[in-house]
Every structure is written in structure tokens, then in C-alpha cells.
Amino acid sequence: IQLRRRTASGLGVAVGGLAFFLTLFNYGTNPGRTAVAGGFLGNFFDLQARAFLDGRVDLAPGSLGIEGFIHDGRTYTYFPPFPALLRMPVIMTTHEFDGRLTLLSMAIAWIVFATICVKLAWFAVDRLCGPGTTRTTATLVAVFVAGATGGSFLTFDASLPWTYHEVYVWAVTGATGSLYWMLRSLSDHQRSSYMWLFWFSLITVGTRATEGWAICLTVIGLALLGRFRPGSVERRQMWWRLLLVGSVPLALSIALNLYKFDSVFM
């Protein structure tokens, strides 16, 4: 059974990955490929990471072009900072790759996304069909994983490695991971599941506020449901963890937006 599952998962990821990475690299071998010559519209998070190293949140005037938002005389990007934080180990040590890290970031996001798709597919199979795995089930999982990882709009996003598409890929990865760990948290009530749900919620709200708010508010809603609606003993005992998992990332997002724009969300 395990061999059949590994084979199905591997084939699905291989087919999906082939489509995604051929598109991401534009059928070439340049890991620093950018959508626009010179890295413009793909360097926003590099600039943000540099600003963080200087102890600032605002960026140099004019550095973002039409995408810069000026508030109280300072220029800010409206994008949340997770992809900038992801770059920090590279940005801290060299300037060589400034403006050329978007493709690498999108590749990492896809790897995480593919892993979550496989875990989510088998999680559903176990609960709908039981622990056994027929050839038909394995084939369907392989087709689903291939379609999810290589046959969705994420592969279109891979055609243009710039800030906008990097955000989309990470936001989908964060939201899908949050969905998986929500289901795990509700089914096994393990501390590790709540911790993973927290990190994926933080990634989501730290990449794109719209998806992040949706995820965090859903987690908070599940917490309140566990608190006030009769259910299992485990759910009644663990509701406060779900509340923290949803509330802390949301609060951090609100705090940053208040600092930058004096607004909770806009």
C-alpha cells in the first residue's frame, strides 16, 4: 500500500512539477530570470529586506515607482513582508542576487505547495475510502496532484517571475497549507497540528492580507464554534489554542498596517 501511495504521489508531483518548472524557467536554465529586464517589479521584497536590515519599514522615495504608497511623507509597499523575510539570509550576506530572487522564492513556494497537496489528497482518501489504496484510488490521486501542482493558474503565474505572481503563489501555498492543518487540528487535536496551522496562517496573512484575513477569521470561527457549540471533549478543551492560532497572526497584520497606513486593513 505504501509503495503504491509513494508511486502515485511521485508521478503526480513529477508531471505537475515538469509543467510548472519548465514554465518558470521559460524552457531555459537561468535561475535569476525576471519578468522585466533589470528586475524591476520583481525587486520590491529585496528592497524591503534591505530596509529591515537598516531598521526601517519605509523604502527609498521613488524606489517602487507607481506601486509606492506615500503616507506621512514616507514610501511604503502595500505587500506584507513574509517574502522579504524569506530573503533575509541571502540579503544579509551579499548584494549579488538583489532583484533576482523572485524565481527562487516561487520555486520554494511550489515545493511546499506540492507537499501539502499530496498530504491533503491522502488525508481525504483515508477518511472517505479507508486506509486501503486500490489502483483506481492511486491513479485518481496521481491525476489530482498533477492537476493541482501543474495544471492550475499557478503555472501561468510561473510564466512571469515578478512580485505580483510571487505573492499569488505564496498566498495559495499558505492558504492550502492552512486548510490542511485546520482539518488535521479538528481531527487529531495534536499540539503539532495547531503549531503548523499557526505558521501557515502567519505565512498567508504575511503574504497577502485578503487571503490571510479569510484564513484567520475562519480559524477564529472554528475556535468559537468549539467553545459554544456542544461537541467532543477535545474540541471544548482545545478551542483556546485555535483562538490564539487565528488571533495572533491577524493581530500582527493589523499592527503592521496601522504602523504603515493608520488603517486596520486598507
XYZ file of C-alpha atoms in Angstrom:
266
model
C 0.000 0.000 0.000
C 2.753 2.446 0.930
C 4.652 1.693 -2.283
C 1.506 2.335 -4.309
C 0.962 5.615 -2.487
C 4.533 6.769 -2.955
C 4.415 5.865 -6.637
C 1.146 7.743 -7.207
C 2.390 10.775 -5.296
C 5.731 10.796 -7.084
C 4.187 10.524 -10.546
C 1.678 13.285 -9.806
C 4.346 15.642 -8.468
C 6.713 14.823 -11.340
C 4.121 15.627 -14.018
C 2.938 18.785 -12.247
C 6.485 19.878 -11.498
C 7.560 19.415 -15.098
C 4.831 21.783 -16.293
C 5.489 24.342 -13.546
C 9.273 24.455 -13.706
C 9.529 24.441 -17.491
C 7.260 27.482 -17.423
C 9.089 29.093 -14.500
C 12.476 28.789 -16.228
C 10.951 29.676 -19.625
C 12.410 26.425 -21.007
C 15.867 27.662 -20.099
C 18.400 27.332 -17.287
C 18.603 30.830 -15.810
C 17.709 30.722 -12.070
C 17.806 34.516 -11.932
C 15.238 35.042 -14.688
C 12.982 38.050 -14.173
C 9.754 39.146 -15.847
C 11.115 42.636 -16.580
C 14.695 43.441 -17.555
C 16.736 44.686 -14.636
C 14.484 43.046 -12.074
C 12.076 45.980 -11.791
C 8.656 44.910 -10.439
C 10.428 41.866 -9.046
C 12.702 43.573 -6.520
C 10.169 45.001 -4.059
C 10.867 42.377 -1.411
C 14.619 42.752 -1.848
C 14.223 46.470 -1.162
C 12.004 45.712 1.841
C 14.540 43.258 3.227
C 17.288 45.880 2.879
C 15.099 48.372 4.703
C 14.569 45.881 7.531
C 18.337 45.472 7.847
C 18.594 49.259 8.215
C 15.944 49.189 10.943
C 13.250 50.767 8.766
C 9.919 49.720 7.298
C 9.676 52.541 4.747
C 11.591 52.407 1.469
C 13.561 54.962 -0.512
C 11.320 57.524 -2.297
C 10.655 56.517 -5.891
C 12.093 53.015 -5.483
C 8.706 51.356 -6.052
C 7.562 53.503 -8.958
C 3.773 53.638 -9.256
C 3.471 50.859 -6.652
C 4.787 53.060 -3.843
C 2.292 54.352 -1.300
C 3.308 57.617 0.355
C 1.998 58.144 3.882
C 3.223 60.887 6.220
C 5.994 61.625 3.729
C 7.338 58.061 3.687
C 7.115 55.442 0.956
C 5.723 52.010 1.783
C 4.847 48.898 -0.144
C 1.353 47.552 0.431
C 2.646 43.972 0.227
C 3.019 42.185 3.585
C 6.596 41.247 4.493
C 6.867 37.430 4.508
C 8.661 37.098 1.122
C 11.056 39.835 2.264
C 11.809 37.970 5.484
C 12.372 34.795 3.448
C 15.142 36.599 1.560
C 16.971 37.792 4.664
C 19.642 35.021 4.815
C 20.758 35.936 1.278
C 20.274 39.701 1.571
C 22.328 39.783 4.779
C 25.388 38.294 3.106
C 25.542 39.657 -0.453
C 24.177 42.186 -2.958
C 24.904 39.864 -5.872
C 21.397 38.461 -6.150
C 19.374 41.600 -5.478
C 16.422 41.725 -7.848
C 16.956 38.098 -8.924
C 15.477 36.089 -6.058
C 11.857 36.001 -7.189
C 12.185 32.813 -9.254
C 13.879 31.011 -6.359
C 11.163 32.136 -3.955
C 8.429 30.901 -6.301
C 10.222 27.554 -6.672
C 10.347 27.117 -2.887
C 6.664 28.005 -2.626
C 5.794 25.357 -5.225
C 7.733 22.677 -3.353
C 5.812 23.455 -0.168
C 2.535 23.589 -2.122
C 3.167 20.223 -3.781
C 3.932 18.636 -0.413
C 0.682 19.963 1.037
C -1.326 18.783 -1.986
C -0.047 15.229 -1.520
C -0.767 15.254 2.213
C -4.222 16.759 1.685
C -5.125 14.218 -1.002
C -4.236 11.192 1.116
C -5.862 12.749 4.181
C -9.123 12.915 2.232
C -8.706 9.399 0.836
C -8.170 7.909 4.300
C -11.384 9.458 5.586
C -13.531 8.781 2.533
C -12.238 5.351 1.456
C -10.406 3.955 4.468
C -6.707 3.115 4.832
C -6.618 0.736 1.855
C -5.400 2.010 -1.525
C -6.672 0.459 -4.744
C -5.068 1.092 -8.106
C -8.036 3.252 -9.086
C -7.650 5.380 -5.954
C -3.908 5.743 -6.506
C -4.479 6.758 -10.127
C -7.052 9.370 -9.162
C -4.718 10.828 -6.531
C -1.890 11.000 -9.074
C -4.164 12.820 -11.541
C -5.354 15.221 -8.837
C -1.830 16.032 -7.661
C -0.600 16.534 -11.239
C -3.518 18.854 -11.983
C -3.194 20.808 -8.748
C 0.564 21.330 -8.999
C 0.912 21.789 -12.747
C -2.494 22.430 -14.283
C -3.805 25.461 -12.405
C -3.325 29.216 -12.725
C -0.148 28.852 -10.631
C 1.583 27.578 -13.758
C 0.507 30.751 -15.559
C 1.936 32.724 -12.632
C 5.226 30.905 -13.177
C 5.484 32.444 -16.647
C 6.236 35.866 -15.122
C 8.613 35.824 -12.127
C 7.770 39.168 -10.569
C 6.401 40.430 -7.276
C 2.716 40.055 -8.118
C 2.925 36.399 -9.096
C 5.326 35.552 -6.307
C 2.694 36.846 -3.884
C -0.040 34.776 -5.533
C 1.969 31.558 -5.377
C 2.901 32.019 -1.717
C -0.641 33.075 -0.778
C -2.129 29.953 -2.358
C 0.527 27.828 -0.667
C -0.207 29.400 2.706
C -3.981 29.095 2.333
C -3.828 25.468 1.156
C -1.461 24.581 3.977
C -3.760 26.309 6.450
C -6.718 24.316 5.115
C -4.858 21.037 5.562
C -3.743 21.822 9.097
C -7.224 23.063 10.012
C -8.561 19.638 9.103
C -5.739 17.939 10.976
C -6.309 20.093 14.051
C -10.011 19.265 14.104
C -9.391 15.551 13.670
C -6.380 14.755 15.863
C -6.189 17.738 18.313
C -2.394 17.416 18.421
C -0.268 20.353 19.529
C 1.930 19.963 16.463
C -1.118 20.393 14.202
C -2.029 23.657 15.923
C 1.560 24.856 15.604
C 1.693 24.084 11.875
C -1.665 25.791 11.421
C -0.251 28.858 13.167
C 2.780 29.043 10.878
C 0.765 28.604 7.705
C -1.766 31.199 8.866
C 1.140 33.559 9.527
C 2.607 32.889 6.079
C -0.760 33.555 4.447
C -1.515 36.825 6.217
C 2.156 37.784 5.886
C 1.964 37.422 2.110
C -1.470 38.654 1.079
C -3.856 40.285 3.528
C -7.086 39.246 1.796
C -6.356 35.518 1.912
C -4.756 35.878 5.338
C -7.765 37.558 6.887
C -10.039 34.870 5.432
C -7.907 32.105 6.927
C -7.502 33.766 10.339
C -11.202 34.617 10.664
C -12.113 31.046 9.719
C -9.796 29.672 12.411
C -11.278 32.088 14.963
C -14.763 30.976 13.895
C -13.812 27.326 14.430
C -12.490 28.226 17.876
C -15.746 29.935 18.849
C -17.710 27.006 17.425
C -15.739 24.627 19.619
C -16.311 26.829 22.635
C -20.044 27.470 22.380
C -21.421 24.535 20.401
C -21.620 21.135 22.101
C -19.081 18.730 20.683
C -16.267 16.405 21.682
C -14.387 16.920 24.920
C -11.166 17.500 22.967
C -12.730 20.281 20.914
C -14.084 22.026 24.008
C -10.673 21.789 25.658
C -8.652 22.979 22.658
C -10.771 25.903 21.456
C -8.452 28.457 23.053
C -5.499 27.172 21.040
C -7.414 27.675 17.810
C -8.326 31.150 19.039
C -4.654 32.010 19.550
C -3.671 30.466 16.216
C -6.148 32.691 14.389
C -5.859 35.828 16.501
C -2.084 36.296 16.771
C -1.303 36.375 13.017
C -4.325 38.615 12.453
C -3.210 40.978 15.216
C 0.321 41.169 13.775
C -1.106 42.004 10.349
C -3.299 44.738 11.815
C -0.422 46.178 13.856
C 1.849 46.436 10.795
C -0.874 48.013 8.676
C -1.655 50.528 11.415
C 2.027 51.440 11.606
C 2.309 51.933 7.836
C -1.082 53.370 6.872
C -3.023 54.189 10.075
C -5.625 51.677 8.934
C -6.673 48.267 10.176
C -6.976 46.749 6.704
C -6.963 49.211 3.803
